[in-house]
Short mmCIF file of C-alpha atoms in Angstrom, two decimals:
data_model
loop_
_atom_site.label_atom_id
_atom_site.label_comp_id
_atom_site.label_asym_id
_atom_site.label_seq_id
_atom_site.Cartn_x
_atom_site.Cartn_y
_atom_site.Cartn_z
CA UNK C 89 12.16 -31.39 -23.98
CA UNK C 90 8.83 -31.15 -25.79
CA UNK C 91 6.18 -29.05 -24.09
CA UNK C 92 2.51 -29.71 -23.45
CA UNK C 93 0.70 -30.31 -26.74
CA UNK C 94 -2.94 -29.45 -27.36
CA UNK C 95 -5.21 -29.77 -30.34
CA UNK C 96 -7.04 -28.29 -32.02
CA UNK C 97 -5.85 -24.69 -31.53
CA UNK C 98 -9.23 -23.29 -32.61
CA UNK C 99 -12.74 -24.71 -32.79
CA UNK C 100 -16.02 -23.12 -33.80
CA UNK C 101 -19.27 -25.00 -33.21
CA UNK C 102 -22.99 -24.36 -32.97
CA UNK C 103 -24.68 -24.52 -29.58
CA UNK C 104 -25.91 -27.99 -28.62
CA UNK C 105 -23.14 -29.61 -30.65
CA UNK C 106 -20.40 -31.73 -29.10
CA UNK C 107 -16.69 -30.98 -29.06
CA UNK C 108 -13.55 -32.69 -27.78
CA UNK C 109 -10.11 -31.36 -26.93
CA UNK C 110 -6.93 -33.36 -26.69
CA UNK C 111 -3.88 -32.85 -24.49
CA UNK C 112 -0.54 -34.63 -24.41
CA UNK C 113 1.47 -33.67 -21.31
CA UNK C 114 5.22 -33.48 -20.95
CA UNK C 115 6.71 -36.97 -20.93
CA UNK C 116 6.85 -38.40 -17.43
CA UNK C 117 4.49 -35.88 -15.87
CA UNK C 118 2.05 -37.70 -13.63
CA UNK C 119 -0.30 -34.80 -12.97
CA UNK C 120 -2.50 -33.23 -15.63
CA UNK C 121 -4.83 -30.24 -15.30
CA UNK C 122 -7.58 -28.80 -17.46
CA UNK C 123 -8.43 -25.10 -17.04
CA UNK C 124 -11.16 -22.95 -18.55
CA UNK C 125 -10.24 -19.33 -19.28
CA UNK C 126 -13.17 -17.11 -20.19
CA UNK C 127 -12.31 -13.85 -21.95
CA UNK C 128 -11.25 -11.21 -19.42
CA UNK C 129 -10.77 -13.70 -16.61
CA UNK C 130 -8.00 -15.84 -15.20
CA UNK C 131 -7.94 -19.59 -15.76
CA UNK C 132 -10.24 -21.71 -13.61
CA UNK C 133 -9.36 -25.30 -12.78
CA UNK C 134 -11.88 -27.79 -14.18
CA UNK C 135 -10.27 -31.11 -13.35
CA UNK C 136 -6.97 -32.52 -12.11
CA UNK C 137 -5.66 -36.03 -12.77
CA UNK C 138 -2.91 -37.89 -10.94
CA UNK C 139 -1.88 -40.60 -13.40
CA UNK C 140 -5.27 -41.93 -14.58
CA UNK C 141 -7.18 -41.06 -11.40
CA UNK C 142 -9.19 -37.90 -10.72
CA UNK C 143 -7.81 -35.79 -7.84
CA UNK C 144 -10.22 -32.86 -8.07
CA UNK C 145 -13.21 -32.29 -10.35
CA UNK C 146 -15.23 -30.11 -8.01
CA UNK C 147 -15.50 -27.27 -10.56
CA UNK C 148 -16.30 -29.43 -13.58
CA UNK C 149 -19.91 -29.01 -14.81
CA UNK C 150 -20.55 -32.71 -14.89
CA UNK C 151 -23.90 -32.46 -16.64
CA UNK C 152 -22.14 -31.50 -19.87
CA UNK C 153 -18.39 -31.78 -19.35
CA UNK C 154 -16.40 -34.99 -19.11
CA UNK C 155 -12.71 -35.79 -19.12
CA UNK C 156 -10.64 -38.92 -19.18
CA UNK C 157 -7.02 -39.97 -18.98
CA UNK C 158 -7.31 -43.68 -19.56
CA UNK C 159 -3.65 -44.69 -19.78
CA UNK C 160 -2.29 -42.00 -17.49
CA UNK C 161 -0.70 -40.10 -20.36
CA UNK C 162 -2.79 -38.03 -22.77
CA UNK C 163 -6.23 -36.72 -21.91
CA UNK C 164 -9.46 -35.72 -23.61
CA UNK C 165 -11.94 -33.09 -22.43
CA UNK C 166 -15.43 -33.27 -23.93
CA UNK C 167 -18.38 -30.91 -23.89
CA UNK C 168 -21.78 -32.32 -24.81
CA UNK C 169 -23.94 -30.38 -25.54
CA UNK C 170 -22.15 -27.04 -25.77
CA UNK C 171 -23.70 -23.78 -24.58
CA UNK C 172 -22.87 -20.22 -25.55
CA UNK C 173 -21.23 -19.63 -22.16
CA UNK C 174 -18.72 -22.41 -22.88
CA UNK C 175 -16.90 -20.09 -25.28
CA UNK C 176 -13.43 -19.83 -23.76
CA UNK C 177 -9.82 -20.95 -24.04
CA UNK C 178 -9.25 -24.42 -22.63
CA UNK C 179 -5.76 -24.79 -21.21
CA UNK C 180 -4.03 -28.02 -20.35
CA UNK C 181 -1.11 -28.13 -17.94
CA UNK C 182 1.07 -30.83 -16.47
CA UNK C 183 3.49 -31.23 -13.57
CA UNK C 184 5.76 -34.02 -12.46
CA UNK C 185 3.51 -34.59 -9.41
CA UNK C 186 1.51 -32.58 -6.94
CA UNK C 187 3.63 -30.85 -4.33
CA UNK C 188 3.86 -32.11 -0.80
CA UNK C 189 5.01 -30.24 2.27
CA UNK C 190 7.42 -27.59 1.13
CA UNK C 191 7.95 -29.26 -2.24
CA UNK C 192 6.60 -27.59 -5.32
CA UNK C 193 6.32 -28.90 -8.85
CA UNK C 194 5.87 -26.31 -11.57
CA UNK C 195 2.85 -26.53 -13.82
CA UNK C 196 3.73 -26.27 -17.51
CA UNK C 197 0.96 -25.01 -19.76
CA UNK C 198 0.05 -25.84 -23.31
CA UNK C 199 -0.98 -23.25 -25.93
CA UNK C 200 -4.68 -23.81 -25.31
CA UNK C 201 -7.70 -24.40 -27.53
CA UNK C 202 -9.92 -21.42 -28.27
CA UNK C 203 -13.56 -22.55 -28.45
CA UNK C 204 -16.26 -20.36 -29.95
CA UNK C 205 -19.87 -21.49 -29.54
CA UNK C 206 -22.32 -19.77 -31.90
CA UNK U 77 -12.37 -19.96 -0.17
CA UNK U 78 -9.16 -18.57 -1.56
CA UNK U 79 -9.55 -15.55 -3.81
CA UNK U 80 -7.02 -13.53 -5.77
CA UNK U 81 -7.67 -9.90 -6.70
CA UNK U 82 -5.82 -7.83 -9.28
CA UNK U 83 -7.19 -4.30 -9.11
CA UNK U 84 -5.39 -2.97 -12.19
CA UNK U 85 -7.03 -4.19 -15.42
CA UNK U 86 -4.44 -2.32 -17.50
CA UNK U 87 -1.03 -0.79 -16.91
CA UNK U 88 1.36 1.03 -19.18
CA UNK U 89 5.10 1.61 -18.88
CA UNK U 90 7.76 3.29 -20.95
CA UNK U 91 10.51 1.07 -22.26
CA UNK U 92 13.45 0.87 -19.80
CA UNK U 93 11.29 2.17 -16.95
CA UNK U 94 9.99 0.28 -13.90
CA UNK U 95 6.40 -0.82 -13.31
CA UNK U 96 4.67 -2.50 -10.37
CA UNK U 97 1.63 -4.75 -10.72
CA UNK U 98 -0.55 -5.25 -7.65
CA UNK U 99 -2.17 -8.38 -6.27
CA UNK U 100 -3.99 -9.20 -3.06
CA UNK U 101 -5.29 -12.56 -1.94
CA UNK U 102 -7.39 -14.05 0.77
CA UNK U 103 -6.64 -17.30 2.54
CA UNK U 104 -6.85 -18.82 5.98
CA UNK U 105 -3.90 -21.11 5.28
CA UNK U 106 -0.36 -20.43 6.46
CA UNK U 107 1.47 -22.66 3.98
CA UNK U 108 1.00 -21.79 0.32
CA UNK U 109 2.63 -20.55 -2.87
CA UNK U 110 2.11 -17.38 -4.85
CA UNK U 111 2.94 -16.94 -8.51
CA UNK U 112 3.08 -14.43 -11.30
CA UNK U 113 2.37 -15.81 -14.77
CA UNK U 114 2.80 -14.06 -18.10
CA UNK U 115 0.39 -14.79 -20.95
CA UNK U 116 1.41 -13.33 -24.33
CA UNK U 117 -0.99 -13.31 -27.31
CA UNK U 118 0.10 -16.86 -28.08
CA UNK U 119 -1.94 -17.78 -24.96
CA UNK U 120 0.78 -19.96 -23.42
CA UNK U 121 1.07 -19.28 -19.70
CA UNK U 122 4.68 -18.76 -18.64
CA UNK U 123 5.79 -18.78 -15.03
CA UNK U 124 7.59 -15.53 -14.22
CA UNK U 125 8.28 -15.89 -10.52
CA UNK U 126 7.21 -17.92 -7.50
CA UNK U 127 7.14 -17.17 -3.76
CA UNK U 128 6.81 -19.66 -0.94
CA UNK U 129 4.76 -18.22 1.92
CA UNK U 130 7.13 -19.57 4.58
CA UNK U 131 10.04 -17.61 3.12
CA UNK U 132 10.39 -14.05 4.35
CA UNK U 133 12.86 -13.11 1.63
CA UNK U 134 11.26 -11.70 -1.52
CA UNK U 135 11.84 -13.74 -4.66
CA UNK U 136 13.78 -12.26 -7.57
CA UNK U 137 14.36 -13.46 -11.12
CA UNK U 138 16.61 -11.16 -13.13
CA UNK U 139 14.50 -8.04 -13.87
CA UNK U 140 11.50 -9.39 -11.98
CA UNK U 141 11.04 -9.13 -8.23
CA UNK U 142 8.16 -9.35 -5.80
CA UNK U 143 7.12 -7.52 -2.66
CA UNK U 144 5.49 -10.17 -0.49
CA UNK U 145 3.63 -8.84 2.54
CA UNK U 146 2.17 -11.92 4.24
CA UNK U 147 0.28 -10.12 6.99
CA UNK U 148 -1.30 -7.75 4.50
CA UNK U 149 -1.87 -10.62 2.01
CA UNK U 150 -0.26 -8.57 -0.70
CA UNK U 151 1.98 -9.82 -3.50
CA UNK U 152 3.12 -7.23 -6.04
CA UNK U 153 5.39 -7.74 -9.06
CA UNK U 154 8.04 -5.22 -10.01
CA UNK U 155 9.45 -5.26 -13.52
CA UNK U 156 12.65 -3.26 -13.89
CA UNK U 157 14.14 -2.02 -17.17
CA UNK U 158 10.92 -2.90 -19.02
CA UNK U 159 11.33 -4.34 -22.49
CA UNK U 160 8.94 -4.50 -25.43
CA UNK U 161 8.78 -8.27 -24.97
CA UNK U 162 7.32 -7.81 -21.50
CA UNK U 163 4.02 -6.69 -23.01
CA UNK U 164 1.43 -9.33 -22.10
CA UNK U 165 -1.32 -10.26 -19.66
CA UNK U 166 0.04 -10.90 -16.18
CA UNK U 167 -1.81 -13.16 -13.78
CA UNK U 168 -1.28 -13.46 -10.07
CA UNK U 169 -2.05 -16.92 -8.71
CA UNK U 170 -2.29 -18.75 -5.40
CA UNK U 171 -1.93 -22.46 -4.65
CA UNK U 172 -2.14 -24.37 -1.41
CA UNK U 173 1.08 -26.21 -0.61
CA UNK U 174 -0.01 -29.42 -2.35
CA UNK U 175 -0.44 -27.52 -5.63
CA UNK U 176 -4.10 -28.43 -6.03
CA UNK U 177 -6.60 -25.93 -7.32
CA UNK U 178 -4.43 -23.00 -8.36
CA UNK U 179 -6.52 -19.82 -8.14
CA UNK U 180 -5.85 -17.00 -10.59
CA UNK U 181 -6.67 -13.32 -10.52
CA UNK U 182 -8.44 -11.62 -13.43
CA UNK U 183 -5.17 -10.37 -14.87
CA UNK U 184 -3.46 -7.08 -15.70
CA UNK U 185 -2.72 -6.16 -19.29
CA UNK U 186 0.72 -4.56 -19.51
CA UNK U 187 1.59 -2.32 -22.43
CA UNK U 188 5.20 -1.28 -23.02
CA UNK U 189 5.66 1.93 -24.99
CA UNK U 190 8.83 2.40 -27.06
#
């Protein structure tokens, strides 16, 4: 079974430029997550999709960040314009669905995209 | 709000020895999951072990086991017979039962000495 795919693996941009990251989840996984991991910290959830609908985007800086999952499969995360503090690893994860009751569905992570903003 | 605290930024262990990584969390919920993830230099997060809060029995996965103290809100990871491949960042994480908004600690960097 293929894992979560992300591209690019690395990106270097100047501040105020735009950047986009792509994620292809595991086939059949309805739930997709984007996390931001700043150096020295644990990942922080930015946005969660269930199929093509947003479940939680409470921690997404909506003035500059946007994300979409139009066909309920792959997803794109965009930053426009980028700031120095956006330098981080952006992780995508997917699960078969959100858990309910005592059910749990493991999140599988991709390799991440390391963004450097100069 | 749920928070996860890992008080050990770095730990070191001799190969074949045992090491324990600490984690505490804060929540007002009674139904939740706790996790330990491993992140090697490749950056891919790998689930090591999971504990359901309603289960009193501590989870084990081969050389990995946890000490879950629900009243104390403590969740430590014990790695037995440490191997060189265990060297990585280890993150403790919490998720409410519906798996939304997984909260991670700041991580512990584990070094394994040959």
